[in-house]
Short mmCIF file of C-alpha atoms and ligand atoms in Angstrom, two decimals:
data_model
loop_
_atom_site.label_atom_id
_atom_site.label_comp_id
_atom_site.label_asym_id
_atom_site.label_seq_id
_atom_site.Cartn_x
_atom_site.Cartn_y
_atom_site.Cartn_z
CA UNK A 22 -1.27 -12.01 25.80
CA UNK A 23 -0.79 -10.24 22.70
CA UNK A 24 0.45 -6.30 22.92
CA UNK A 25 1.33 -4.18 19.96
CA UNK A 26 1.94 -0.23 19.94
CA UNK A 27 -0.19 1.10 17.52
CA UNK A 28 1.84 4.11 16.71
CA UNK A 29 2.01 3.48 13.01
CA UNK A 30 -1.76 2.92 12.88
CA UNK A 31 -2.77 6.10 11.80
CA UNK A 32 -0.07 6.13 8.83
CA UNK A 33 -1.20 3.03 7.89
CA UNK A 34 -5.12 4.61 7.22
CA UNK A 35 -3.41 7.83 5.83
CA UNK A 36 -1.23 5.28 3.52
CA UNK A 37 -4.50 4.00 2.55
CA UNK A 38 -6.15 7.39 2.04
CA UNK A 39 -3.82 8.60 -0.71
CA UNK A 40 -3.49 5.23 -2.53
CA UNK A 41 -7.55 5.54 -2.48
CA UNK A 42 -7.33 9.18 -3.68
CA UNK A 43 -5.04 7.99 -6.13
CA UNK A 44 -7.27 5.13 -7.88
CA UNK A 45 -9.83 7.44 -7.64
CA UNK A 46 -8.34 10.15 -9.75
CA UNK A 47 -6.62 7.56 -11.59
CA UNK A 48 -9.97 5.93 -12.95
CA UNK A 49 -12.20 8.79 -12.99
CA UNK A 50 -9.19 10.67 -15.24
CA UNK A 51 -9.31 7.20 -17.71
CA UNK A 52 -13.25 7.12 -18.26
CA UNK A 53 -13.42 10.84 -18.60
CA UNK A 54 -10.85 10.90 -21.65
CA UNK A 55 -12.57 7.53 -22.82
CA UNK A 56 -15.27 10.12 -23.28
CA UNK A 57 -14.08 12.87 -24.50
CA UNK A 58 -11.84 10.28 -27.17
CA UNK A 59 -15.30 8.54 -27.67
CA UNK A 60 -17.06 12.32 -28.67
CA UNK A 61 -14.13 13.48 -30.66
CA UNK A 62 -14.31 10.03 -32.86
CA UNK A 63 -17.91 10.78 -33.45
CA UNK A 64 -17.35 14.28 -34.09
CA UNK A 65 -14.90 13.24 -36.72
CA UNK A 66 -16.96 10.80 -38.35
CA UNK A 67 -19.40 13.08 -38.86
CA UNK A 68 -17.19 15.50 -40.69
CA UNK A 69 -15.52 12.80 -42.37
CA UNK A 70 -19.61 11.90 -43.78
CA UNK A 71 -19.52 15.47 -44.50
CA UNK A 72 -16.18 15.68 -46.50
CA UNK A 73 -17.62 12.61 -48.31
CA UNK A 74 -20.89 14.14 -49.48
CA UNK A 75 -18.70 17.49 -50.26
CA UNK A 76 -16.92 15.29 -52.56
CA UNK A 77 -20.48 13.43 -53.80
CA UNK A 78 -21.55 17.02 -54.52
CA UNK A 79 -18.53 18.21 -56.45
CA UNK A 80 -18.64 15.42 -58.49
CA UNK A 81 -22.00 15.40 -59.78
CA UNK A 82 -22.24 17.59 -62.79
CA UNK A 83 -25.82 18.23 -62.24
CA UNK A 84 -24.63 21.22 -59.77
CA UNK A 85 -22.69 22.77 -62.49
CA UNK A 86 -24.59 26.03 -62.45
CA UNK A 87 -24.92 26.04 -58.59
CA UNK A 88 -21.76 27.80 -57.87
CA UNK A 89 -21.71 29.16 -54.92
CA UNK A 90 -22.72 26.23 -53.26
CA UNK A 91 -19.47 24.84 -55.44
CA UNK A 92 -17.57 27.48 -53.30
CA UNK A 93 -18.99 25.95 -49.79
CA UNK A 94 -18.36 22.08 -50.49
CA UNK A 95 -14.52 22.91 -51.51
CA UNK A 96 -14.18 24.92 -48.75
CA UNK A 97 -15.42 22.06 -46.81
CA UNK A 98 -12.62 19.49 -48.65
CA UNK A 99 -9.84 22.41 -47.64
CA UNK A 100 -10.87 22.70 -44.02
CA UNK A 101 -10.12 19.49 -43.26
CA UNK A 102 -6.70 19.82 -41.85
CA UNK A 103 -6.20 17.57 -39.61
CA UNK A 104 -8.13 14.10 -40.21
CA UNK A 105 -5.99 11.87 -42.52
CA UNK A 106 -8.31 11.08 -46.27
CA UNK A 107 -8.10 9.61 -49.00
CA UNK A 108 -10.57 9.53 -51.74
CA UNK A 109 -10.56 6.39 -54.65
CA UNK A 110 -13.11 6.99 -57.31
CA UNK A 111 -15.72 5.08 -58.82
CA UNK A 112 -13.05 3.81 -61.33
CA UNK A 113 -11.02 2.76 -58.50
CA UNK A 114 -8.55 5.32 -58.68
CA UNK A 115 -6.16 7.67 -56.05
CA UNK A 116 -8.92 10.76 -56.89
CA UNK A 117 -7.90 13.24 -53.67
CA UNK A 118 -6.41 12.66 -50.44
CA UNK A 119 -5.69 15.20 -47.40
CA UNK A 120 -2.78 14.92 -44.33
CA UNK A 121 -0.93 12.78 -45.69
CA UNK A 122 2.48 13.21 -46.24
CA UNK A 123 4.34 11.08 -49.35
CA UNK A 124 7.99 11.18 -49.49
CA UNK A 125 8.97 13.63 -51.73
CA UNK A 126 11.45 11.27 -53.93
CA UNK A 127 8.44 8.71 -54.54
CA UNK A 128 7.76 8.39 -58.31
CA UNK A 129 3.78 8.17 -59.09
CA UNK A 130 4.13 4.79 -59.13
CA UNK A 131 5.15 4.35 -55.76
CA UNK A 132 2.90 7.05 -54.59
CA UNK A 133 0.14 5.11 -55.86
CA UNK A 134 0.97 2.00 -54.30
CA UNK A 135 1.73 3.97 -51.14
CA UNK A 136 -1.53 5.46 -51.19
CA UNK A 137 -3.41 1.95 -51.23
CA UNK A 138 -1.49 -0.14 -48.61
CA UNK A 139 -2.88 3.32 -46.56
CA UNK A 140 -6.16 2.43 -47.44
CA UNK A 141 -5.52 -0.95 -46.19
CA UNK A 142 -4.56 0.14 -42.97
CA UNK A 143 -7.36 2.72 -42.56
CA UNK A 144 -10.11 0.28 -43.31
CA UNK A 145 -8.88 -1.82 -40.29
CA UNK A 146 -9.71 1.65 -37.74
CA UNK A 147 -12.53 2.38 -39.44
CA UNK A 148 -14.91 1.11 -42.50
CA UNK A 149 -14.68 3.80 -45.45
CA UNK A 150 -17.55 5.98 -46.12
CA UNK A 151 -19.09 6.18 -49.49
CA UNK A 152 -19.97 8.54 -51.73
CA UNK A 153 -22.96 7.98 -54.21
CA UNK A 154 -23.35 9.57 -57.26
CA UNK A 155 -26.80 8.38 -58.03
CA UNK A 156 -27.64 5.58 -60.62
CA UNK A 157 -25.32 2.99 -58.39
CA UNK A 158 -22.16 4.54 -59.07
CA UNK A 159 -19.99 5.13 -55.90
CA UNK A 160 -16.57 6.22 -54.60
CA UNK A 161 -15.26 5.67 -51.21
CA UNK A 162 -13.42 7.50 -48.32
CA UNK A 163 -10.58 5.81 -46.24
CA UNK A 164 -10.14 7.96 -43.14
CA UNK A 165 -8.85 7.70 -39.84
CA UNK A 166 -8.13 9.19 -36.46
CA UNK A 167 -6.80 12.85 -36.83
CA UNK A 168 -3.33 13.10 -35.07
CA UNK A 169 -4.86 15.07 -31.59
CA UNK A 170 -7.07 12.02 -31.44
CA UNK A 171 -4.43 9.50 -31.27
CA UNK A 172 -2.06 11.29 -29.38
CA UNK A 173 -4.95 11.47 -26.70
CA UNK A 174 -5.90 7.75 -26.66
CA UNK A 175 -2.16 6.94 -24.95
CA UNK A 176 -2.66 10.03 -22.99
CA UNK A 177 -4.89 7.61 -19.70
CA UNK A 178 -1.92 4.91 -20.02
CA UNK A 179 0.67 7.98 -19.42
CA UNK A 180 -1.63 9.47 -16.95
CA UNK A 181 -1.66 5.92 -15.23
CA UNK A 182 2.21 5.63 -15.68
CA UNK A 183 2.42 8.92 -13.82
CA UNK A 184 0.18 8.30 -11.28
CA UNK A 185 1.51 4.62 -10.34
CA UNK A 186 4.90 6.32 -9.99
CA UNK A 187 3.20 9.15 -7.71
CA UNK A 188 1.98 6.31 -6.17
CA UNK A 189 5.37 4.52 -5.03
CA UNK A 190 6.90 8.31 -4.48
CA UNK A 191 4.62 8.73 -1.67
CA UNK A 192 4.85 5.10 -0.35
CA UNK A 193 8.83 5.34 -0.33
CA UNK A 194 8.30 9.22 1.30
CA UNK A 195 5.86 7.11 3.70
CA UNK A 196 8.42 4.82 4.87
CA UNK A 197 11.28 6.47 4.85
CA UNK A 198 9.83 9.35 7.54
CA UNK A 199 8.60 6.23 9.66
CA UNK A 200 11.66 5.18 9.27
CA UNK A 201 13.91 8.23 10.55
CA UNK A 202 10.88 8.68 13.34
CA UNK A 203 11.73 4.75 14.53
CA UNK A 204 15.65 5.44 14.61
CA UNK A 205 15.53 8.80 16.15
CA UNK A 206 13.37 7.34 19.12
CA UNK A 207 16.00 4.16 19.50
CA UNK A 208 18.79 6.31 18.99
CA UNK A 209 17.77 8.60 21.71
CA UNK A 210 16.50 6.21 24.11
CA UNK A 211 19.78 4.60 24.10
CA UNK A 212 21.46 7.29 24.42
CA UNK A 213 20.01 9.10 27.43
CA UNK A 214 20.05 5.63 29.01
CA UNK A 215 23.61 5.23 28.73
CA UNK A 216 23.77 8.96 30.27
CA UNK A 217 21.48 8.61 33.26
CA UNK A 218 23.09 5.28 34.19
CA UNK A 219 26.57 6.82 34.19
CA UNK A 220 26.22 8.85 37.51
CA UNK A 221 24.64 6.10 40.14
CA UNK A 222 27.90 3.67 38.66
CA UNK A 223 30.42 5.91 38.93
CA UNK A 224 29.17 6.34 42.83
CA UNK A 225 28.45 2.44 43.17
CA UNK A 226 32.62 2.19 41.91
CA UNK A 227 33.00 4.89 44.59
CA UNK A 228 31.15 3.03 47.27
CA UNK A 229 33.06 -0.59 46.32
CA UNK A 230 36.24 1.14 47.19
CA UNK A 231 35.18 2.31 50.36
CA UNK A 232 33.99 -1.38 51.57
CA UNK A 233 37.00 -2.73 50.34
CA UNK A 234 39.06 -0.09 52.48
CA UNK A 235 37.48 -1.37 55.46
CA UNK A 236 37.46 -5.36 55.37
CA UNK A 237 37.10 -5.67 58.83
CA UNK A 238 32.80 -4.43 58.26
CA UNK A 239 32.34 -5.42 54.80
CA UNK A 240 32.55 -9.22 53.98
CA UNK A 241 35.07 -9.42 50.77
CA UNK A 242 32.91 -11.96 49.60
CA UNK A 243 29.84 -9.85 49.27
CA UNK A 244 32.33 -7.05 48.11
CA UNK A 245 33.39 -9.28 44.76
CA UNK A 246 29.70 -9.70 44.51
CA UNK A 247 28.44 -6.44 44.40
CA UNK A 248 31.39 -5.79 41.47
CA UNK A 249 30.37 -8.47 39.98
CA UNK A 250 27.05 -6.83 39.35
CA UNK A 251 28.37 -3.31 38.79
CA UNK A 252 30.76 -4.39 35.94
CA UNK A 253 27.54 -6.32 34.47
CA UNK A 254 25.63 -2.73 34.51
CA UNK A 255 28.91 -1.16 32.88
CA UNK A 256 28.35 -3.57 30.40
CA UNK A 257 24.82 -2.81 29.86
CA UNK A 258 25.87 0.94 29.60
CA UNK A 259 28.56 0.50 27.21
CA UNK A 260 25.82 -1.34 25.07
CA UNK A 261 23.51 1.44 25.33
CA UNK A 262 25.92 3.89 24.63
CA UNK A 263 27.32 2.04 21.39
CA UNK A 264 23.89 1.83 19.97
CA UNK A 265 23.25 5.34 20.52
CA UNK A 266 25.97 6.01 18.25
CA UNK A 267 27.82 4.75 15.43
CA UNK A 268 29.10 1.40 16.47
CA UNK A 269 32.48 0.59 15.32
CA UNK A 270 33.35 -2.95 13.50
CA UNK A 271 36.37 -4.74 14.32
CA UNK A 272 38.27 -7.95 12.75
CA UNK A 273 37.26 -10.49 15.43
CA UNK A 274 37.87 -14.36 15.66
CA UNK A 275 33.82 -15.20 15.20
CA UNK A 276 34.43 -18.80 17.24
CA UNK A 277 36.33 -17.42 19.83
CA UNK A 278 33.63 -14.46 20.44
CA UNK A 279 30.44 -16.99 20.24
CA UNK A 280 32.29 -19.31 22.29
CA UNK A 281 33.54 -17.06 25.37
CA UNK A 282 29.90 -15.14 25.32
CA UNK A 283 28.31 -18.38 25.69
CA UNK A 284 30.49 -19.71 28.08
CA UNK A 285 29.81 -16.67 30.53
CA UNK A 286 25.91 -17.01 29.44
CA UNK A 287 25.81 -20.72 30.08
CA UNK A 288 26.75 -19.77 34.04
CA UNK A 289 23.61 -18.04 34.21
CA UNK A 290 20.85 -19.34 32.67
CA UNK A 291 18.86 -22.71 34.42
CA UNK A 292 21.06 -25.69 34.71
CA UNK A 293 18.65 -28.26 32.86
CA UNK A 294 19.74 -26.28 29.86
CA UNK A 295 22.22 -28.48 27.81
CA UNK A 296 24.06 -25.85 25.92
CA UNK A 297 26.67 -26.63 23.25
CA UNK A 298 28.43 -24.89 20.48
CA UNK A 299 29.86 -26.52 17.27
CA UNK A 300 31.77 -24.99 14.49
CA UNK A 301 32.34 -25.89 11.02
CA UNK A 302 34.14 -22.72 10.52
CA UNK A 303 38.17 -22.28 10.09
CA UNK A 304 39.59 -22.03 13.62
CA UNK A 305 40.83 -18.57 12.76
CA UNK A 306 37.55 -18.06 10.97
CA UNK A 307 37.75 -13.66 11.78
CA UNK A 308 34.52 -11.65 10.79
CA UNK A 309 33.95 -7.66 11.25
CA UNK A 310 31.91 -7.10 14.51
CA UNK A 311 30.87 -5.47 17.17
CA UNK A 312 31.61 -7.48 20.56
CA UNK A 313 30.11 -5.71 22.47
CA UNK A 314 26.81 -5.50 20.25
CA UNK A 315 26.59 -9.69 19.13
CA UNK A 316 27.21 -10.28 22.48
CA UNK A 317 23.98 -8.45 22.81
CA UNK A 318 22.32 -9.90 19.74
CA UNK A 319 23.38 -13.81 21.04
CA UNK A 320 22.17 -13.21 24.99
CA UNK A 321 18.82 -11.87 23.65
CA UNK A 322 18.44 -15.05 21.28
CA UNK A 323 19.13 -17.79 23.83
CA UNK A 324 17.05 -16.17 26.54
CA UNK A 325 14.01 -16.27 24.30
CA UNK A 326 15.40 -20.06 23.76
CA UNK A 327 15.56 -20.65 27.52
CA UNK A 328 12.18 -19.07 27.94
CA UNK A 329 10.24 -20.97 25.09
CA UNK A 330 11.64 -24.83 26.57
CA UNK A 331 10.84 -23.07 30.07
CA UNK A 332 14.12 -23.66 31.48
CA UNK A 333 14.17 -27.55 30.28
CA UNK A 334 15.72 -28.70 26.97
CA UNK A 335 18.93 -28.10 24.80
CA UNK A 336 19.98 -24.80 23.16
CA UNK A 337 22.57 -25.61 20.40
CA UNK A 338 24.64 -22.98 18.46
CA UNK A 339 26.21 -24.07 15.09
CA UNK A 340 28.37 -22.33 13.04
CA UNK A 341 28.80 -23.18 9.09
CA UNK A 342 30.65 -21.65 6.43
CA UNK A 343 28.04 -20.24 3.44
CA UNK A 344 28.64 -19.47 0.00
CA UNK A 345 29.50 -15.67 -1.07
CA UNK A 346 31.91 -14.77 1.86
CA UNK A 347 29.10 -15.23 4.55
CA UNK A 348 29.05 -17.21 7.73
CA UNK A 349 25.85 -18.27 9.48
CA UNK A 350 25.45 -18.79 13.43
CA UNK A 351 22.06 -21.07 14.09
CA UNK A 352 20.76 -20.95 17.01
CA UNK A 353 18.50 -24.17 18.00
CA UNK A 354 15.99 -24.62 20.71
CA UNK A 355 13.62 -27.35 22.02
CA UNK A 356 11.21 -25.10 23.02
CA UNK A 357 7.57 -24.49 21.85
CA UNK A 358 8.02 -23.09 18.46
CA UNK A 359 6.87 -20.33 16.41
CA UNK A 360 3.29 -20.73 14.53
CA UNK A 361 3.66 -19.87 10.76
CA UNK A 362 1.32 -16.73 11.36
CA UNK A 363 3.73 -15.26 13.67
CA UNK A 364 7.32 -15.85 12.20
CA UNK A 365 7.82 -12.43 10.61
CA UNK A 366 6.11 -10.82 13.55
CA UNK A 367 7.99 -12.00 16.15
CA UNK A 368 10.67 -8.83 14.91
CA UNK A 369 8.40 -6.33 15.41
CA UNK A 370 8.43 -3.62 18.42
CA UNK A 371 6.04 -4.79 20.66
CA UNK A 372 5.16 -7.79 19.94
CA UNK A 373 5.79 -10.84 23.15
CA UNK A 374 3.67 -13.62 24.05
CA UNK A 375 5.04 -13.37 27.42
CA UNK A 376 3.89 -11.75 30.50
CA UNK A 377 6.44 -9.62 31.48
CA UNK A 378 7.98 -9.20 28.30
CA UNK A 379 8.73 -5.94 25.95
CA UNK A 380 8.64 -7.19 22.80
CA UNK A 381 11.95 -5.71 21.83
CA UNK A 382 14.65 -8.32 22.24
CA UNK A 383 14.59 -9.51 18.92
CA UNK A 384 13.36 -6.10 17.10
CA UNK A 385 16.70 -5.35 18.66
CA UNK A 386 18.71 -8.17 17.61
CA UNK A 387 17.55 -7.62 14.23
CA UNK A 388 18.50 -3.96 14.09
CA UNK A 389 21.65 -4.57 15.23
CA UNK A 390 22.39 -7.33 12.84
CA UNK A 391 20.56 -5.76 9.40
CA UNK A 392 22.01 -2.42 10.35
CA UNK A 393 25.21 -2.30 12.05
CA UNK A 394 26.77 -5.41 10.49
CA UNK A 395 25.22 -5.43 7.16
CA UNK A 396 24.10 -9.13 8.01
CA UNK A 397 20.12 -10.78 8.19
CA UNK A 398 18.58 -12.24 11.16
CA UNK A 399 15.67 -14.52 10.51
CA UNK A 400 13.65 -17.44 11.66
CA UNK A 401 15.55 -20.20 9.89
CA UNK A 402 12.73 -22.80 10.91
CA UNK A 403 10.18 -23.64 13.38
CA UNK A 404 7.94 -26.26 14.02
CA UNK A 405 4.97 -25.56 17.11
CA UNK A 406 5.83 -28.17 20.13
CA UNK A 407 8.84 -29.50 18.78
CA UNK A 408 11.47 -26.15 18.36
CA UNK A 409 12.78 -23.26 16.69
CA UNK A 410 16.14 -22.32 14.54
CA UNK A 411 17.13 -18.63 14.83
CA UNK A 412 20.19 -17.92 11.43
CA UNK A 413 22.40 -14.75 11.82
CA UNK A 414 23.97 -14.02 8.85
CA UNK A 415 27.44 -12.12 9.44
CA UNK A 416 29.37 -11.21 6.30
CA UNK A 417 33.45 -12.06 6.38
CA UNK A 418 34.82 -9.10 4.84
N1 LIG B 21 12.98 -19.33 20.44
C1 LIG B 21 11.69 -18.98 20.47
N2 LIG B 21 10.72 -19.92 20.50
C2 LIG B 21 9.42 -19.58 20.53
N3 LIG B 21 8.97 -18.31 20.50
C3 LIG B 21 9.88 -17.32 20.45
C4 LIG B 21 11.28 -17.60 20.44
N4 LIG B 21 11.93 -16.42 20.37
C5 LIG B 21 11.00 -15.46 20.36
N5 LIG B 21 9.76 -15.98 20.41
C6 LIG B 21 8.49 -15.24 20.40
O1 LIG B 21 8.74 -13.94 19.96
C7 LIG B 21 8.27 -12.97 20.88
C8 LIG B 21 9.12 -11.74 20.78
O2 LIG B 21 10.41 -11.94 21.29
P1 LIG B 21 11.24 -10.71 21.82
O3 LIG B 21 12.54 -11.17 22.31
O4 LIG B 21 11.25 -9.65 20.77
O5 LIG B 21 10.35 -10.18 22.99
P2 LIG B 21 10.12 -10.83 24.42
O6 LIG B 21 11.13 -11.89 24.69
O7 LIG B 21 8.69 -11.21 24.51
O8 LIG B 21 10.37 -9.58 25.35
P3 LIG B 21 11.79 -8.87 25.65
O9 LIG B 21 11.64 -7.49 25.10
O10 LIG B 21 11.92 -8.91 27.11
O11 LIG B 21 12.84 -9.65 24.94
C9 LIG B 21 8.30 -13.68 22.19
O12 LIG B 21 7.38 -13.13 23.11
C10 LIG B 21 7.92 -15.11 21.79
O13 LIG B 21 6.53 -15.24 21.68
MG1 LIG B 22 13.19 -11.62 24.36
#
């Protein structure tokens, strides 16, 4: 059976809300200034048409006595400050140009020649517009976009560039507050756990004194027994309580630690288990750990070993030197594997294919690995029916 919390659902369709919202405004922003940039080029064609047939007008002497129309058409040529012009003649020449700034230390020469590899380059935005004069003769206007115009045809790609980084701003916000929600709840958890456990041990302590004060009604046997149990339940409370707090990391002799833990774990678990443990690690190979915590993090990775062969098989633990000051521990099972579709998942809170299971032994492991030892835990390999290779990855300084 197949459980999952579904906490996080809901910020998962509110993640998808705003990164909807956001494409929305993003697009709807780009085709409305396509618009408005495809208006404003009209709009300036048409005055550029206008300048031209100002000039047309100007030009032919026929309108000599008209001149107050005269007065309109050169006001027409001055208004135009802010679409670049340039005017060549019918004889081919530089006749007039507007917003277009020539360094001052050009000689006329260079101005000139200036002037025409402009023409060049406004020809390739937009074909020139010419200006007849009747009987065939013609001059022609280079123009292009005004400076507003251009400026506003990068402005979608900034807007775009603004909202893609709104974008990831939430998405980081997103996670991180998940985040802080997740390790406040495990942080908590284990931390009144460790509390309410304290009391009921102290008195079990308490009560194992008291048997073993009076041997003559209390079987010694059973006695070492029941302290047996209580120390394991100290050591589940010392476990909580590091967890709920900042665990400490101390230089510790990584084949000695793997080997002792499982040695005590090898008593316990089902006897058609063939456990072993091989090192190609220095002898005195030390790493920074937490005991108490890897223990933790090794127990919870050969029980889900033991649980997958169903008590029958071998569980093999390997240790090998890696590159970059890192040493990995692989943990091997004969059990009955890990489907491809599942291999990240199997970290998550919640998830177990088992009947009576949480779903948190490994979500555990990982944490403590990733976050209090700075190392990975992953699914090195798995193969369904035939087994599965846990890697911890502890780092040596
Ligand atoms: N060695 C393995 N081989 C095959 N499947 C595995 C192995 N280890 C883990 N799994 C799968 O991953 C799931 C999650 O493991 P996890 O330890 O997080 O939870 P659990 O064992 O189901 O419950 P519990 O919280 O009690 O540990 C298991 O239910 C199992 O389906
Ligand atoms: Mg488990």
């Amino acid at each position: 059976m197949l459980k999952s919390f579904d906490i996080y659902n809901q910020n998962n369709i509110l993640k998808i809300i705003v990164a909807l919202n956001l494409l929305l405004v993003g697009t709807g922003s780009v085709l409305y200034t396509n618009r408005l940039i495809n208006k404003l080029e009209d709009r300036e064609e048409q005055y550029v048409q206008l300048y031209a047939k100002s000039i047309a007008y100007l030009v032919d002497s026929s309108h000599v006595d008209a001149g107050d129309l005269t007065f309109v058409t050169s006001e027409i040529l001055e208004a135009n400050s802010t679409i670049p012009a340039i005017y060549i003649d019918p004889d081919g020449q530089v006749a007039m140009k507007r917003n277009i700034e020539v360094p001052a230390e050009y000689t006329p020469e260079e101005t000139e020649k200036f002037l025409r590899q402009k023409t060049i380059d406004m020809r390739k935005k937009h074909p020139p517009l010419v200006v007849e004069m009747g009987n065939g003769v013609r001059g022609l206007v280079y123009y292009t976009n005004s400076n507003l115009l251009r400026q506003l045809t990068y402005f979608p790609y900034v807007l775009l560039l603004i909202l893609a980084a709104l974008g990831v701003l939430a998405y980081l916000a997103f996670s991180s507050s998940r985040r802080a929600e997740q390790n406040r709840v495990w942080v908590g958890l284990a931390k009144e756990t460790a509390h309410q456990l304290g009391t009921p041990m102290s008195s079990l302590m308490a009560w194992i004194e008291y048997m073993r004060s009076d041997p003559d009604q209390f079987d010694g046997s059973i006695t070492d027994e029941i302290e047996k149990d209580v120390q394991r339940l100290e050591t589940i409370t010392a476990r909580f309580s590091s967890i709920g707090s900042v665990p400490t990391l101390k230089e510790e002799n990584v084949n000695d630690v793997v080997r002792q833990f499982t040695d005590y774990l090898g008593k316990r678990i089902s006897t058609k288990v063939k456990m072993s443990v091989t090192s190609q690690l220095p002898p005195n190979q030390m790493v920074q750990i937490n005991k108490l915590l890897f223990e933790w993090v090794i127990e919870n990775i050969c029980k889900n070993a033991v649980d997958a062969m169903k008590g029958v098989g071998e569980l093999r633990l390997n240790m090998v030197p890696l590159p970059h000051n890192e040493v990995a521990i692989d943990i091997t099972d004969t059990g009955k594997g890990i489907s491809k579709a599942n291999m990240q998942k199997v970290f998550s809170p919640g998830f177990s294919t088992k009947k009576r299971g949480w779903g948190l032994g490994l979500t555990l492991a990982k944490r403590i690995v990733e976050e209090y030892h700075n190392g990975r835990l992953y699914v090195k390999s798995s193969e369904v029916g035939k087994g599965t290779t846990f890697r911890i990855i502890l780092n040596k300084k």
